[in-house]
Amino acid sequence: MSRLLIIEDEEAIADFEHRYDEILALARKEYEDVPPSSYNMNGYNLYLRLQEYKHNHLLFLRNRSVPPTNNLSERGLRQVKTKMKVSGQFESEAAARNYAIILSYVETCRRNNINEIDALRRLCEGNQKKKKKKKGI
């Protein structure tokens, strides 16, 4: 398990936030000394986003339901990118939309430990909910 997911010590969290602030202060000083130009505009824009969205970037420290990375999101997009590389494009906007809906449904099943084939079968039968087992039989 990742160390970042289990930071419970308030002192460690404060230290992490302090280091983040030090990095922002260093960037602020650099851009005061050398104003952004077309050469370093990407770095300057990154600095502004890090400053503006600090709370969002560090939310994982205090809220365990927030992952420290966006790996799940990127994994979810990987299949779409692969599909586009193989076929070049979708036949229509409707085909792309349908692909996204089905992919979203399958990914949701995977993340919730639901068998995708069974879920798709139930969906096609018009019964999306999993059948509950009867007690005492």
Coordinates of C-alpha atoms in Angstrom, one line a residue:
M1 CA 0.0 0.0 0.0
S2 CA 1.3 3.5 -0.9
R3 CA 2.7 5.6 1.9
L4 CA 0.8 8.6 0.6
L5 CA -2.6 6.9 1.1
I6 CA -2.0 6.4 4.8
I7 CA -0.7 9.7 6.2
E8 CA -2.5 10.1 9.5
D9 CA 0.1 12.1 11.4
E10 CA -1.0 15.8 11.3
E11 CA 2.6 16.8 11.6
A12 CA 3.6 14.8 8.5
I13 CA 0.7 16.4 6.6
A14 CA 1.7 19.8 7.7
D15 CA 5.3 19.1 6.6
F16 CA 4.1 18.0 3.2
E17 CA 2.0 21.1 2.8
H18 CA 4.9 23.3 4.0
R19 CA 7.2 21.7 1.3
Y20 CA 4.5 22.4 -1.3
D21 CA 4.4 26.0 -0.2
E22 CA 8.2 26.2 -0.4
I23 CA 8.2 25.0 -4.0
L24 CA 5.5 27.6 -4.8
A25 CA 7.6 30.4 -3.1
L26 CA 10.7 29.4 -5.1
A27 CA 8.7 29.5 -8.4
R28 CA 7.1 32.9 -7.4
K29 CA 10.6 34.3 -6.7
E30 CA 12.0 32.9 -10.0
Y31 CA 9.1 34.5 -12.0
E32 CA 9.5 37.8 -10.1
D33 CA 13.2 37.9 -11.0
V34 CA 12.7 36.7 -14.6
P35 CA 9.1 37.5 -15.8
P36 CA 7.6 34.8 -18.0
S37 CA 8.3 34.8 -21.7
S38 CA 7.3 32.6 -24.5
Y39 CA 10.3 30.4 -23.6
N40 CA 9.1 29.6 -20.1
M41 CA 5.3 30.2 -20.3
N42 CA 4.4 26.5 -19.8
G43 CA 6.3 26.5 -16.5
Y44 CA 4.7 29.7 -15.4
N45 CA 1.2 28.4 -16.2
L46 CA 2.0 25.3 -14.2
Y47 CA 3.1 27.4 -11.3
L48 CA -0.2 29.3 -11.5
R49 CA -2.3 26.1 -11.6
L50 CA -0.3 24.6 -8.6
Q51 CA -1.0 27.8 -6.7
E52 CA -4.7 28.1 -7.6
Y53 CA -5.5 24.4 -7.1
K54 CA -3.3 23.7 -4.1
H55 CA -6.3 22.4 -2.1
N56 CA -7.3 20.0 -4.8
H57 CA -3.8 18.7 -5.3
L58 CA -3.3 18.0 -1.6
L59 CA -6.8 16.7 -0.9
F60 CA -5.6 13.1 -0.9
L61 CA -3.6 13.8 2.3
R62 CA -6.8 14.3 4.4
N63 CA -9.4 12.4 2.4
R64 CA -8.7 8.7 1.9
S65 CA -11.3 8.4 -0.9
V66 CA -9.3 10.7 -3.1
P67 CA -6.5 8.8 -4.9
P68 CA -3.1 10.6 -4.9
T69 CA -2.7 10.0 -8.7
N70 CA -5.0 10.1 -11.7
N71 CA -3.9 6.7 -12.9
L72 CA -7.5 5.3 -13.0
S73 CA -8.6 8.1 -15.2
E74 CA -5.7 7.6 -17.5
R75 CA -6.3 3.9 -17.7
G76 CA -9.9 4.5 -18.6
L77 CA -8.9 6.7 -21.5
R78 CA -6.2 4.3 -22.7
Q79 CA -8.9 2.0 -24.3
V80 CA -10.4 4.9 -26.3
K81 CA -7.0 6.0 -27.5
T82 CA -6.1 2.4 -28.6
K83 CA -9.4 2.1 -30.4
M84 CA -8.7 5.3 -32.3
K85 CA -5.2 4.2 -33.2
V86 CA -6.4 0.8 -34.6
S87 CA -9.4 2.1 -36.5
G88 CA -8.3 5.7 -37.1
Q89 CA -11.7 7.1 -36.0
F90 CA -15.3 6.3 -35.2
E91 CA -17.8 6.0 -38.0
S92 CA -20.0 8.7 -36.6
E93 CA -20.5 10.8 -33.5
A94 CA -23.3 8.4 -32.4
A95 CA -20.9 5.4 -32.7
A96 CA -18.3 7.2 -30.5
R97 CA -21.0 8.1 -28.0
N98 CA -22.3 4.5 -27.8
Y99 CA -18.7 3.2 -27.4
A100 CA -18.2 5.6 -24.5
I101 CA -21.4 4.6 -22.8
I102 CA -20.6 0.9 -23.1
L103 CA -17.0 1.4 -22.0
S104 CA -18.2 3.5 -19.0
Y105 CA -20.6 0.8 -18.0
V106 CA -17.9 -1.9 -18.2
E107 CA -15.3 0.2 -16.3
T108 CA -17.9 0.9 -13.6
C109 CA -18.5 -2.8 -13.2
R110 CA -14.8 -3.6 -13.0
R111 CA -14.2 -0.9 -10.3
N112 CA -17.1 -2.3 -8.3
N113 CA -16.0 -6.0 -8.7
I114 CA -19.1 -6.9 -10.7
N115 CA -18.7 -9.5 -13.5
E116 CA -18.9 -7.4 -16.7
I117 CA -20.4 -10.2 -18.8
D118 CA -23.1 -10.9 -16.3
A119 CA -23.8 -7.2 -16.0
L120 CA -24.0 -6.7 -19.8
R121 CA -26.3 -9.8 -20.1
R122 CA -28.6 -8.4 -17.3
L123 CA -28.6 -5.0 -19.1
C124 CA -29.6 -6.5 -22.4
E125 CA -32.4 -8.4 -20.7
G126 CA -33.6 -5.2 -19.1
N127 CA -32.7 -6.2 -15.6
Q128 CA -29.7 -4.1 -14.5
K129 CA -29.8 -5.0 -10.8
K130 CA -28.1 -8.1 -9.5
K131 CA -30.4 -10.8 -8.3
K132 CA -30.4 -11.1 -4.5
K133 CA -30.1 -14.6 -3.1
K134 CA -33.0 -15.7 -1.0
K135 CA -32.2 -16.4 2.6
G136 CA -33.0 -19.7 4.2
I137 CA -33.3 -21.7 0.9

